[in-house]
Coordinates of C-alpha atoms in Angstrom, one line a residue:
Chain U
M1 CA -4.2 -43.9 26.6
T2 CA -1.9 -46.2 24.6
D3 CA -4.9 -48.0 23.3
A4 CA -6.0 -45.0 21.4
A5 CA -2.5 -44.3 20.0
I6 CA -2.0 -44.5 16.3
L7 CA 1.7 -45.1 16.7
S8 CA 2.9 -47.0 19.7
V9 CA 6.6 -47.7 20.2
E10 CA 7.7 -49.7 23.2
N11 CA 11.3 -50.3 24.2
L12 CA 12.3 -50.4 20.5
T13 CA 15.9 -51.4 19.7
I14 CA 17.4 -51.5 16.2
R15 CA 20.9 -52.7 15.4
F16 CA 23.0 -52.5 12.3
G17 CA 25.6 -55.2 13.0
A18 CA 27.4 -54.1 16.1
V19 CA 26.0 -50.6 16.0
T20 CA 22.9 -49.9 18.0
A21 CA 21.1 -47.2 16.1
V22 CA 18.0 -47.0 18.3
D23 CA 18.2 -48.1 21.9
G24 CA 15.2 -48.9 24.0
V25 CA 13.0 -46.1 22.7
S26 CA 9.3 -45.8 23.8
L27 CA 7.0 -43.3 22.2
S28 CA 3.4 -43.0 21.3
V29 CA 1.4 -40.6 19.1
A30 CA -2.3 -40.1 19.5
P31 CA -4.8 -39.0 16.8
G32 CA -4.7 -35.3 16.2
E33 CA -1.4 -34.9 18.1
R34 CA 1.7 -33.3 16.6
V35 CA 5.0 -34.8 17.9
A36 CA 8.4 -33.7 16.9
L37 CA 11.4 -36.0 17.0
L38 CA 14.5 -33.9 17.6
G39 CA 18.1 -35.0 17.2
H40 CA 21.4 -34.5 15.5
N41 CA 22.2 -36.3 12.3
G42 CA 22.7 -39.9 13.2
A43 CA 20.6 -39.7 16.4
G44 CA 18.3 -42.4 15.0
K45 CA 15.4 -40.4 13.7
S46 CA 15.4 -41.7 10.1
T47 CA 16.1 -45.2 11.5
L48 CA 13.0 -45.0 13.6
F49 CA 11.0 -43.8 10.7
K50 CA 12.2 -46.6 8.5
T51 CA 11.2 -49.1 11.2
V52 CA 7.7 -47.5 11.4
L53 CA 7.4 -48.1 7.6
G54 CA 8.4 -51.7 8.0
F55 CA 11.7 -51.4 6.1
L56 CA 13.8 -52.4 9.1
K57 CA 13.3 -55.2 11.5
P58 CA 13.6 -54.4 15.2
A59 CA 16.2 -56.3 17.3
G60 CA 14.0 -55.9 20.3
G61 CA 10.8 -54.2 21.5
H62 CA 7.5 -53.6 20.0
L63 CA 6.0 -51.3 17.4
T64 CA 2.4 -51.0 16.1
I65 CA 0.6 -48.6 13.8
A66 CA -3.2 -48.5 14.2
G67 CA -2.7 -51.8 16.1
A68 CA -1.0 -53.5 13.2
T69 CA 2.5 -54.6 12.4
P70 CA 4.7 -52.2 10.4
G71 CA 4.7 -53.0 6.7
S72 CA 1.3 -54.8 6.9
D73 CA -1.6 -53.8 4.7
V74 CA -3.4 -52.1 7.5
A75 CA -0.3 -50.2 8.6
R76 CA 0.6 -49.1 5.0
R77 CA -2.9 -47.7 4.5
A78 CA -2.7 -45.8 7.8
V79 CA 0.7 -44.2 7.2
S80 CA 1.9 -41.6 4.8
Y81 CA 5.6 -40.8 4.5
L82 CA 7.6 -37.8 3.2
P83 CA 11.3 -38.6 3.1
E84 CA 13.9 -35.8 3.6
Q85 CA 15.3 -36.2 0.1
V86 CA 12.9 -37.0 -2.6
V87 CA 13.3 -36.3 -6.3
F88 CA 10.2 -36.9 -8.3
P89 CA 10.6 -37.7 -12.0
K90 CA 11.4 -34.3 -13.6
A91 CA 9.5 -35.1 -16.8
L92 CA 6.1 -35.6 -15.0
T93 CA 3.8 -32.8 -14.1
G94 CA 2.8 -32.1 -10.5
A95 CA -0.7 -33.4 -11.2
E96 CA 0.7 -36.6 -12.8
V97 CA 2.9 -37.3 -9.7
L98 CA -0.1 -36.8 -7.5
T99 CA -2.3 -39.0 -9.7
H100 CA 0.4 -41.7 -9.6
F101 CA 0.6 -41.8 -5.8
A102 CA -3.2 -41.6 -5.4
R103 CA -3.5 -44.8 -7.5
L104 CA -0.8 -46.5 -5.5
K105 CA -2.8 -45.7 -2.4
G106 CA -6.1 -46.8 -3.9
V107 CA -7.5 -43.2 -3.8
A108 CA -9.4 -41.8 -6.7
P109 CA -7.1 -39.2 -8.4
K110 CA -10.0 -36.7 -8.6
A111 CA -10.1 -36.8 -4.8
A112 CA -6.4 -36.2 -4.5
L113 CA -5.8 -33.3 -7.0
P114 CA -7.4 -30.6 -4.8
L115 CA -4.5 -31.2 -2.4
L116 CA -2.3 -29.2 -4.9
E117 CA -4.5 -26.3 -3.9
T118 CA -4.1 -27.1 -0.2
V119 CA -0.4 -26.8 -0.4
G120 CA -0.5 -23.8 -2.7
I121 CA 0.9 -25.1 -6.0
A122 CA -2.4 -25.5 -8.0
D123 CA -1.1 -23.0 -10.5
A124 CA 1.9 -25.3 -11.3
A125 CA -0.2 -28.5 -11.6
K126 CA 0.3 -28.8 -15.3
R127 CA 4.0 -27.9 -15.3
A128 CA 6.9 -30.4 -15.3
V129 CA 8.3 -31.1 -11.8
G130 CA 11.7 -30.3 -13.3
T131 CA 10.8 -26.6 -13.4
Y132 CA 9.7 -26.5 -9.7
S133 CA 11.7 -24.7 -7.0
K134 CA 12.9 -26.6 -4.0
G135 CA 10.0 -25.3 -1.9
M136 CA 7.4 -26.3 -4.6
R137 CA 8.9 -29.8 -4.7
Q138 CA 8.6 -30.1 -1.0
R139 CA 5.0 -28.8 -1.2
L140 CA 4.3 -31.5 -3.8
G141 CA 5.8 -34.0 -1.4
L142 CA 3.5 -32.9 1.3
A143 CA 0.5 -33.0 -1.0
Q144 CA 1.5 -36.6 -1.8
A145 CA 1.7 -37.5 1.9
L146 CA -1.8 -36.0 2.5
I147 CA -3.5 -38.2 -0.1
G148 CA -6.3 -40.3 1.3
T149 CA -6.3 -38.4 4.7
P150 CA -3.7 -40.7 6.4
R151 CA -4.1 -41.6 10.1
L152 CA -0.4 -41.1 10.7
L153 CA 1.9 -38.6 8.8
L154 CA 5.6 -39.4 9.0
L155 CA 7.7 -36.4 7.9
D156 CA 11.4 -36.7 7.8
E157 CA 12.9 -33.2 8.2
P158 CA 10.1 -31.8 6.0
T159 CA 11.1 -28.1 6.3
S160 CA 14.9 -28.3 5.7
G161 CA 15.8 -25.8 3.0
L162 CA 12.4 -24.0 3.1
D163 CA 12.2 -20.2 3.4
P164 CA 10.4 -18.9 6.5
V165 CA 7.1 -18.1 4.6
S166 CA 6.9 -21.6 3.1
R167 CA 7.8 -23.0 6.5
R168 CA 4.9 -21.2 8.1
E169 CA 2.5 -22.4 5.5
F170 CA 3.8 -25.9 5.8
Y171 CA 3.0 -25.9 9.5
A172 CA -0.4 -24.4 8.9
V173 CA -1.3 -27.3 6.6
L174 CA 0.0 -29.7 9.3
E175 CA -2.1 -28.0 11.9
A176 CA -5.2 -28.3 9.7
S177 CA -4.7 -32.1 9.2
A178 CA -4.0 -32.6 12.9
R179 CA -7.2 -30.8 13.7
A180 CA -8.9 -33.2 11.4
G181 CA -7.5 -36.1 13.4
T182 CA -4.3 -37.0 11.7
A183 CA -1.4 -37.9 14.0
V184 CA 1.8 -36.1 12.9
L185 CA 5.3 -37.3 13.7
L186 CA 8.0 -35.2 12.2
S187 CA 11.7 -34.9 12.7
S188 CA 13.8 -31.8 12.9
H189 CA 17.1 -30.6 14.2
S190 CA 16.0 -27.2 15.4
L191 CA 13.9 -26.7 18.5
S192 CA 13.3 -23.0 17.7
E193 CA 11.7 -23.8 14.4
I194 CA 9.0 -25.9 15.9
E195 CA 8.2 -23.7 18.8
N196 CA 4.4 -23.2 19.1
R197 CA 3.8 -25.5 16.1
I198 CA 4.0 -28.8 17.9
D199 CA 2.2 -30.4 20.8
R200 CA 5.0 -32.6 22.1
I201 CA 8.7 -33.1 21.7
A202 CA 10.8 -36.1 21.9
I203 CA 14.6 -35.6 21.9
L204 CA 16.8 -38.4 20.6
A205 CA 20.5 -38.6 21.0
K206 CA 22.7 -41.5 20.1
G207 CA 19.7 -43.7 19.7
R208 CA 18.3 -43.1 23.1
L209 CA 15.2 -41.0 24.1
R210 CA 16.6 -38.3 26.3
A211 CA 13.5 -36.3 27.0
E212 CA 9.8 -36.1 26.1
G213 CA 7.1 -33.6 26.9
S214 CA 5.8 -30.2 25.9
L215 CA 8.2 -27.4 25.1
A216 CA 7.3 -25.5 28.3
D217 CA 7.8 -28.7 30.4
L218 CA 11.1 -29.4 28.9
S219 CA 12.5 -25.9 29.5
R220 CA 11.3 -25.8 33.1
R221 CA 12.7 -29.3 33.8
A222 CA 16.0 -28.4 32.2
G223 CA 16.4 -25.7 34.9
L224 CA 19.1 -24.1 32.8
P225 CA 21.2 -21.3 34.4
I226 CA 20.9 -17.7 33.5
R227 CA 24.3 -16.3 32.4
I228 CA 25.3 -12.9 33.6
R229 CA 28.2 -11.3 31.9
V230 CA 29.8 -8.5 34.0
E231 CA 32.1 -6.1 32.3
A232 CA 34.7 -4.7 34.7
A233 CA 35.8 -1.1 34.9
E234 CA 39.3 -0.3 33.6
G235 CA 41.9 -2.5 35.5
R236 CA 39.3 -3.9 38.0
V237 CA 38.8 -7.3 36.4
E238 CA 41.1 -9.1 38.9
A239 CA 39.2 -7.6 41.8
L240 CA 35.9 -8.4 40.3
H241 CA 36.8 -12.0 39.6
A242 CA 38.1 -12.4 43.2
R243 CA 34.7 -11.3 44.6
L244 CA 32.3 -12.9 42.1
G245 CA 34.1 -16.1 41.2
G246 CA 32.8 -17.4 37.9
E247 CA 34.8 -17.4 34.7
R248 CA 37.0 -14.7 33.1
V249 CA 36.4 -14.0 29.4
N250 CA 38.0 -11.6 27.0
G251 CA 40.3 -10.1 29.7
R252 CA 37.7 -7.6 30.8
S253 CA 34.6 -9.6 31.7
V254 CA 33.5 -12.1 34.2
V255 CA 30.6 -14.5 33.5
V256 CA 28.6 -15.9 36.4
T257 CA 25.5 -18.1 36.3
C258 CA 22.5 -18.5 38.5
R259 CA 19.1 -20.2 38.6
A260 CA 16.1 -18.4 37.4
D261 CA 14.8 -17.8 40.9
E262 CA 18.1 -16.4 42.0
K263 CA 18.3 -13.8 39.3
V264 CA 17.0 -10.8 41.3
G265 CA 19.3 -11.5 44.3
A266 CA 22.3 -11.9 42.0
L267 CA 21.6 -8.6 40.3
A268 CA 21.2 -6.8 43.6
R269 CA 24.6 -8.1 44.7
L270 CA 26.2 -6.9 41.5
A271 CA 24.7 -3.5 42.0
E272 CA 26.6 -3.3 45.3
L273 CA 29.9 -3.5 43.5
G274 CA 29.6 0.0 42.4
P275 CA 32.3 1.5 40.2
D276 CA 34.1 -1.8 39.6
V277 CA 31.3 -2.7 37.1
A278 CA 31.1 -1.1 33.7
D279 CA 28.2 -3.0 32.2
I280 CA 26.0 -6.0 32.8
D281 CA 24.5 -8.3 30.2
I282 CA 21.9 -11.0 31.0
A283 CA 21.4 -14.1 28.7
L284 CA 18.3 -16.2 29.4
P285 CA 18.6 -19.8 28.2
D286 CA 17.0 -20.1 24.7
L287 CA 15.4 -23.1 23.0
D288 CA 18.7 -24.2 21.5
D289 CA 20.2 -24.3 25.0
V290 CA 17.3 -26.5 26.1
Y291 CA 17.9 -28.8 23.2
R292 CA 21.6 -29.0 23.8
H293 CA 21.0 -29.7 27.4
Y294 CA 18.9 -32.8 26.6
S295 CA 20.9 -34.0 23.7
G296 CA 24.0 -34.2 25.9
V297 CA 26.0 -31.3 24.4
T298 CA 27.0 -28.8 27.1
A299 CA 26.4 -25.2 26.2
Q300 CA 29.7 -23.3 25.8
G301 CA 30.7 -21.4 28.9
A302 CA 28.2 -23.0 31.3
I303 CA 29.6 -23.2 34.8
Q304 CA 29.0 -26.2 37.1
Chain A
M1 CA -8.5 -56.0 -7.7
I2 CA -6.8 -53.0 -6.2
G3 CA -3.3 -54.6 -6.6
L4 CA -3.9 -54.6 -10.4
D5 CA -4.8 -50.9 -10.3
R6 CA -1.5 -50.1 -8.4
M7 CA 0.5 -52.1 -10.9
T8 CA -1.2 -50.4 -13.9
A9 CA -0.3 -47.0 -12.3
V10 CA 3.4 -48.0 -12.0
A11 CA 3.5 -49.5 -15.6
A12 CA 1.7 -46.5 -17.0
T13 CA 4.1 -44.0 -15.4
E14 CA 7.1 -45.9 -16.7
F15 CA 5.6 -45.9 -20.1
R16 CA 4.9 -42.2 -20.0
L17 CA 8.4 -41.4 -18.8
A18 CA 9.9 -43.3 -21.6
F19 CA 7.9 -41.2 -24.0
R20 CA 8.7 -37.9 -22.3
N21 CA 12.5 -38.5 -22.3
R22 CA 12.4 -39.4 -26.0
W23 CA 13.5 -43.0 -25.3
V24 CA 10.7 -44.4 -27.5
L25 CA 11.5 -42.1 -30.4
L26 CA 15.3 -42.9 -30.3
S27 CA 14.9 -46.6 -30.0
T28 CA 12.3 -46.8 -32.7
L29 CA 14.5 -44.8 -35.0
A30 CA 17.5 -47.1 -34.2
F31 CA 15.5 -50.2 -35.0
T32 CA 14.0 -48.8 -38.2
L33 CA 17.3 -47.5 -39.5
F34 CA 19.3 -50.7 -38.8
A35 CA 16.7 -52.9 -40.3
L36 CA 16.5 -50.8 -43.5
A37 CA 20.3 -50.6 -43.7
L38 CA 20.6 -54.4 -43.6
A39 CA 17.8 -54.8 -46.2
F40 CA 19.2 -52.3 -48.8
L41 CA 23.0 -52.1 -48.1
G42 CA 23.5 -55.7 -47.1
S43 CA 23.3 -58.8 -49.3
G44 CA 21.4 -56.9 -52.0
P45 CA 18.7 -59.4 -52.7
S46 CA 18.5 -60.6 -56.3
G47 CA 16.5 -63.0 -58.3
A48 CA 19.4 -65.5 -58.2
L49 CA 18.4 -66.6 -54.8
K50 CA 15.4 -68.6 -54.1
A51 CA 14.6 -66.8 -50.9
D52 CA 12.8 -63.5 -51.1
A53 CA 14.1 -60.2 -49.7
L54 CA 12.0 -60.4 -46.5
T55 CA 13.3 -63.8 -45.6
L56 CA 16.9 -62.9 -46.4
T57 CA 16.7 -59.7 -44.3
A58 CA 15.0 -61.6 -41.5
A59 CA 18.0 -63.9 -41.4
S60 CA 20.6 -61.2 -41.3
L61 CA 18.5 -59.0 -39.0
S62 CA 18.3 -61.8 -36.4
T63 CA 22.0 -61.6 -36.0
L64 CA 21.9 -57.8 -35.6
T65 CA 19.0 -58.1 -33.2
V66 CA 21.1 -60.2 -30.9
Y67 CA 23.3 -57.1 -30.3
L68 CA 20.8 -54.3 -30.6
V69 CA 17.7 -55.5 -28.6
P70 CA 19.6 -56.6 -25.5
L71 CA 21.4 -53.3 -25.5
M72 CA 18.2 -51.3 -25.7
A73 CA 16.5 -53.5 -23.1
L74 CA 19.3 -53.1 -20.6
L75 CA 19.3 -49.3 -21.3
V76 CA 15.6 -49.0 -20.5
S77 CA 15.8 -51.1 -17.3
Y78 CA 19.2 -50.7 -15.7
D79 CA 18.2 -47.9 -13.3
S80 CA 14.7 -49.1 -12.6
I81 CA 15.5 -50.0 -8.9
A82 CA 18.9 -48.4 -8.2
G83 CA 17.6 -45.1 -9.7
E84 CA 14.6 -45.1 -7.4
I85 CA 16.8 -45.7 -4.4
E86 CA 19.1 -42.9 -5.4
R87 CA 16.2 -40.4 -6.0
G88 CA 14.5 -41.4 -2.7
T89 CA 11.3 -42.4 -4.4
L90 CA 11.6 -46.1 -3.6
A91 CA 11.0 -45.4 0.1
L92 CA 8.0 -43.3 -0.8
V93 CA 6.6 -46.0 -3.2
L94 CA 7.2 -48.8 -0.8
A95 CA 5.5 -46.9 2.0
T96 CA 2.2 -47.1 0.0
P97 CA 0.3 -50.4 -0.2
L98 CA 2.3 -51.4 -3.3
K99 CA 4.1 -54.7 -2.7
R100 CA 7.6 -55.3 -3.8
G101 CA 6.6 -58.1 -6.1
E102 CA 4.0 -55.9 -7.7
L103 CA 6.6 -53.1 -8.2
V104 CA 9.0 -55.4 -10.0
L105 CA 6.3 -57.0 -12.2
A106 CA 4.7 -53.6 -13.0
K107 CA 8.0 -52.0 -13.9
F108 CA 8.9 -54.9 -16.1
C109 CA 5.5 -54.7 -17.9
G110 CA 6.0 -50.9 -18.4
H111 CA 9.5 -51.3 -19.8
L112 CA 8.4 -54.2 -22.0
A113 CA 5.5 -52.2 -23.4
V114 CA 8.0 -49.5 -24.4
L115 CA 10.5 -51.9 -26.0
A116 CA 7.8 -53.9 -27.7
L117 CA 6.4 -50.7 -29.2
A118 CA 9.8 -49.6 -30.5
I119 CA 10.5 -53.0 -32.0
A120 CA 7.1 -53.3 -33.5
I121 CA 7.2 -49.9 -35.1
G122 CA 10.8 -50.1 -36.2
Y123 CA 10.8 -53.6 -37.7
G124 CA 7.2 -53.0 -38.9
I125 CA 8.2 -50.0 -41.0
A126 CA 11.3 -51.7 -42.3
G127 CA 9.3 -54.9 -43.2
A128 CA 6.7 -52.8 -45.0
V129 CA 9.3 -50.9 -47.0
I130 CA 11.1 -54.1 -48.0
A131 CA 7.9 -55.8 -49.0
G132 CA 6.9 -52.7 -50.9
A133 CA 10.2 -52.6 -52.8
H134 CA 10.8 -56.3 -53.4
G135 CA 7.4 -58.0 -52.8
A136 CA 6.8 -60.6 -50.2
D137 CA 5.6 -64.2 -50.0
D138 CA 4.0 -66.1 -47.1
A139 CA 7.3 -67.6 -45.9
G140 CA 8.9 -64.1 -45.8
L141 CA 6.0 -62.6 -43.9
L142 CA 6.1 -65.5 -41.4
A143 CA 9.9 -65.2 -40.9
W144 CA 9.4 -61.5 -40.3
A145 CA 6.6 -62.0 -37.8
R146 CA 8.7 -64.6 -36.1
L147 CA 11.6 -62.3 -35.9
L148 CA 9.5 -59.5 -34.5
S149 CA 7.8 -61.5 -31.8
T150 CA 10.9 -63.4 -30.6
A151 CA 12.9 -60.1 -30.6
V152 CA 10.3 -58.9 -28.1
L153 CA 10.8 -62.1 -26.0
L154 CA 14.6 -61.6 -26.2
G155 CA 14.0 -58.0 -25.1
A156 CA 11.9 -59.2 -22.2
V157 CA 14.7 -61.5 -21.0
F158 CA 17.2 -58.6 -21.0
I159 CA 14.8 -56.1 -19.4
A160 CA 14.3 -58.7 -16.5
L161 CA 18.1 -59.2 -16.4
G162 CA 18.6 -55.4 -16.2
M163 CA 16.2 -55.1 -13.4
A164 CA 17.9 -57.9 -11.5
L165 CA 21.2 -56.2 -11.9
S166 CA 19.5 -52.9 -10.9
G167 CA 18.5 -54.5 -7.6
L168 CA 22.2 -55.2 -6.6
P169 CA 23.8 -51.7 -6.2
R170 CA 22.4 -48.6 -4.6
Q171 CA 23.9 -46.3 -7.3
T172 CA 22.8 -45.9 -10.8
G173 CA 26.4 -45.6 -12.0
T174 CA 27.2 -49.1 -10.7
A175 CA 24.0 -50.4 -12.1
A176 CA 25.0 -49.0 -15.5
A177 CA 28.4 -50.7 -15.3
L178 CA 26.8 -54.0 -14.4
A179 CA 24.4 -53.7 -17.3
I180 CA 27.2 -53.0 -19.8
G181 CA 29.2 -55.9 -18.4
A182 CA 26.3 -58.3 -18.7
W183 CA 25.8 -57.2 -22.3
L184 CA 29.5 -57.7 -23.1
V185 CA 29.7 -61.1 -21.5
L186 CA 26.4 -62.6 -22.7
V187 CA 26.3 -61.1 -26.2
V188 CA 30.0 -60.7 -27.2
L189 CA 32.5 -62.6 -25.1
Y190 CA 30.3 -65.8 -24.6
D191 CA 30.3 -66.6 -28.4
L192 CA 34.0 -65.7 -28.7
A193 CA 34.9 -68.1 -25.9
L194 CA 32.8 -70.9 -27.4
L195 CA 34.4 -70.4 -30.8
G196 CA 37.8 -70.5 -29.2
A197 CA 37.0 -73.7 -27.4
V198 CA 35.7 -75.3 -30.6
I199 CA 38.9 -74.4 -32.4
V200 CA 41.1 -75.8 -29.7
D201 CA 38.9 -78.9 -29.4
Q202 CA 39.3 -79.6 -33.2
G203 CA 36.1 -81.6 -33.6
G204 CA 36.4 -83.7 -30.4
A205 CA 33.9 -84.7 -27.8
F206 CA 33.3 -81.1 -26.7
T207 CA 32.3 -79.9 -30.1
K208 CA 29.8 -82.7 -30.5
T209 CA 28.2 -82.9 -27.1
V210 CA 28.7 -79.9 -24.8
F211 CA 29.1 -77.1 -27.4
P212 CA 25.5 -77.2 -28.8
A213 CA 24.1 -77.2 -25.3
L214 CA 26.2 -74.2 -24.3
V215 CA 25.3 -72.3 -27.4
L216 CA 21.6 -72.9 -26.8
A217 CA 22.0 -71.9 -23.1
N218 CA 22.8 -68.3 -24.1
P219 CA 19.6 -66.3 -24.6
G220 CA 21.0 -64.4 -27.6
D221 CA 22.2 -67.5 -29.4
A222 CA 18.9 -69.3 -28.6
F223 CA 17.0 -66.5 -30.2
R224 CA 19.2 -66.5 -33.3
L225 CA 19.2 -70.3 -33.7
Y226 CA 15.4 -70.4 -33.4
N227 CA 15.0 -67.8 -36.2
L228 CA 17.6 -69.3 -38.5
A229 CA 16.5 -72.9 -38.0
L230 CA 13.0 -72.1 -39.1
I231 CA 14.1 -70.1 -42.2
E232 CA 14.1 -72.6 -45.1
S233 CA 16.6 -71.2 -47.4
N234 CA 20.1 -71.5 -48.7
A235 CA 20.9 -68.1 -47.4
P236 CA 24.5 -68.1 -46.3
I237 CA 25.0 -68.6 -42.6
A238 CA 28.3 -68.9 -40.9
G239 CA 30.1 -69.4 -37.6
L240 CA 28.0 -70.5 -34.7
D241 CA 24.9 -70.2 -36.8
G242 CA 25.9 -73.3 -38.7
L243 CA 24.4 -75.1 -35.8
A244 CA 21.0 -73.8 -36.8
H245 CA 20.4 -76.7 -39.2
T246 CA 22.4 -79.4 -37.3
L247 CA 21.1 -78.7 -33.8
P248 CA 20.7 -81.9 -31.8
F249 CA 17.6 -80.5 -30.0
P250 CA 14.1 -79.6 -31.2
V251 CA 13.8 -76.0 -32.3
S252 CA 11.2 -75.2 -29.7
S253 CA 13.8 -75.8 -27.0
A254 CA 15.3 -72.5 -28.0
L255 CA 12.1 -70.8 -27.0
L256 CA 12.0 -72.7 -23.7
V257 CA 15.5 -71.4 -23.0
L258 CA 14.4 -67.8 -23.5
V259 CA 11.3 -68.4 -21.2
L260 CA 13.5 -70.0 -18.5
W261 CA 16.0 -67.0 -18.6
L262 CA 13.0 -64.6 -18.3
A263 CA 11.5 -66.5 -15.4
A264 CA 14.9 -66.8 -13.6
S265 CA 15.8 -63.1 -14.1
L266 CA 12.4 -61.9 -12.8
A267 CA 12.8 -64.2 -9.8
V268 CA 16.2 -62.8 -9.1
A269 CA 15.0 -59.2 -9.5
W270 CA 12.2 -59.9 -7.1
A271 CA 14.4 -61.6 -4.5
L272 CA 17.0 -58.8 -4.7
T273 CA 14.3 -56.1 -4.3
R274 CA 12.9 -57.9 -1.3
R275 CA 16.1 -57.5 0.7
I276 CA 16.6 -53.8 -0.2
R277 CA 16.3 -51.4 2.7
P278 CA 15.2 -48.2 1.0

């Protein structure tokens, strides 16, 4: 499998002086696959990207793009990059920016210009970038990254600051390129945003790879507890707490947790408490809980 | 060669940007106005002098050029690297097949084309106006052509220098401060320090041996000495420029100094750009 991978990272370690920014990370991305790299600011996502681009030298481990060393001619032709913060010259038009990058990549500008249509800013092709909205600039950045049908797309938090509609269109474009065989590696800090839009997720925290797999896999493996919040009847909170255990919150409620397969049994027991219970509220673990679980941040109020 | 096409793209974009943000217009205007002001408000050429108006103005304009051209050159190039880091475009550009050496050289060419155009138009218009008003002989035209082409060379030196300084910091603000500092030291303070040393030395060993070499080592002074030394006239020249006719080196060594500065600055710019982590 790794032979076919466009990006192959093995046991990669990157240091800045005494600080280890990336610590023994292994990851591979195959053609047509969309992989999201998740992590907080400073988790090592951008550092990993810069190493893939050949800007940083690894302190240990191995990294190849299409079988070549990062920064080599072969690797540079295979990769396209969209940084999180990019400000194109305001005085140039969108078409001029695209023409510029097409020539840098050795692609005929005529073949690149239709990409403005692909990302939905063909109407603004002849307008100065200075007049573009944030979303339009990001679309131009994506068009730039799509020039020459790259084998690997590296997108550093590509959708931050985009409205939901732009975001959906952004992922639609990515899906189309993945279907055409491009491997996509993007970073994000929100798991809920990439739900159903990504094939595989890798969670980075403090430079280490904490988890990797499909979203369904990850949530099942996390085995996160269900939280049941039981509101006591007037003056019965002490009694309720004594019988249920768990944690008291707000002076009137008790929170207990249970595994997914214990849910029904737990509810049955609660029902037996009769008049002591005023109300019951069940919270299933959401994607952000899954993410917090793997990135090492404990969800607030979790018991055990 | 694909590398050449990439470099043309970079140079062409730099050139286009300089046009769009009115840089070409402003610098051309500055060069034209200063040259014309010197010609008509300055010495006021008259029949009393042997030299014609063009030669005289070339002599005085060479002094002004030492201040103006380096300033313009530094202004066009100071943010060429630091600015791209700040805007995030350097990472984008260096992720493409474009090599760092190609980037430095292509940006240099783009900036130089802009400056050369401004100098050529500005001094060209001024020269034509002066020739039209006072007439011109071969010596005058030659002096003017020499001034124009060496001004471009001087500009090339300071563009390369600005790019080298631009490769040091990551912020354009710092790059701007470095560029202004370089201009002050090389164009203003250097000459003042040398004059001070000559006065203190009172015609001793320093004045006779080290001083001429130190004057020639400065790109601005080398440019001025080259132009003044080749102007055959009794036009009044003063200060450091007195060296022009008593220089203990061949005149062409001044051109060599400029070329060496250019090569060294480009090499430093390239070396600094190589170690940048965008």
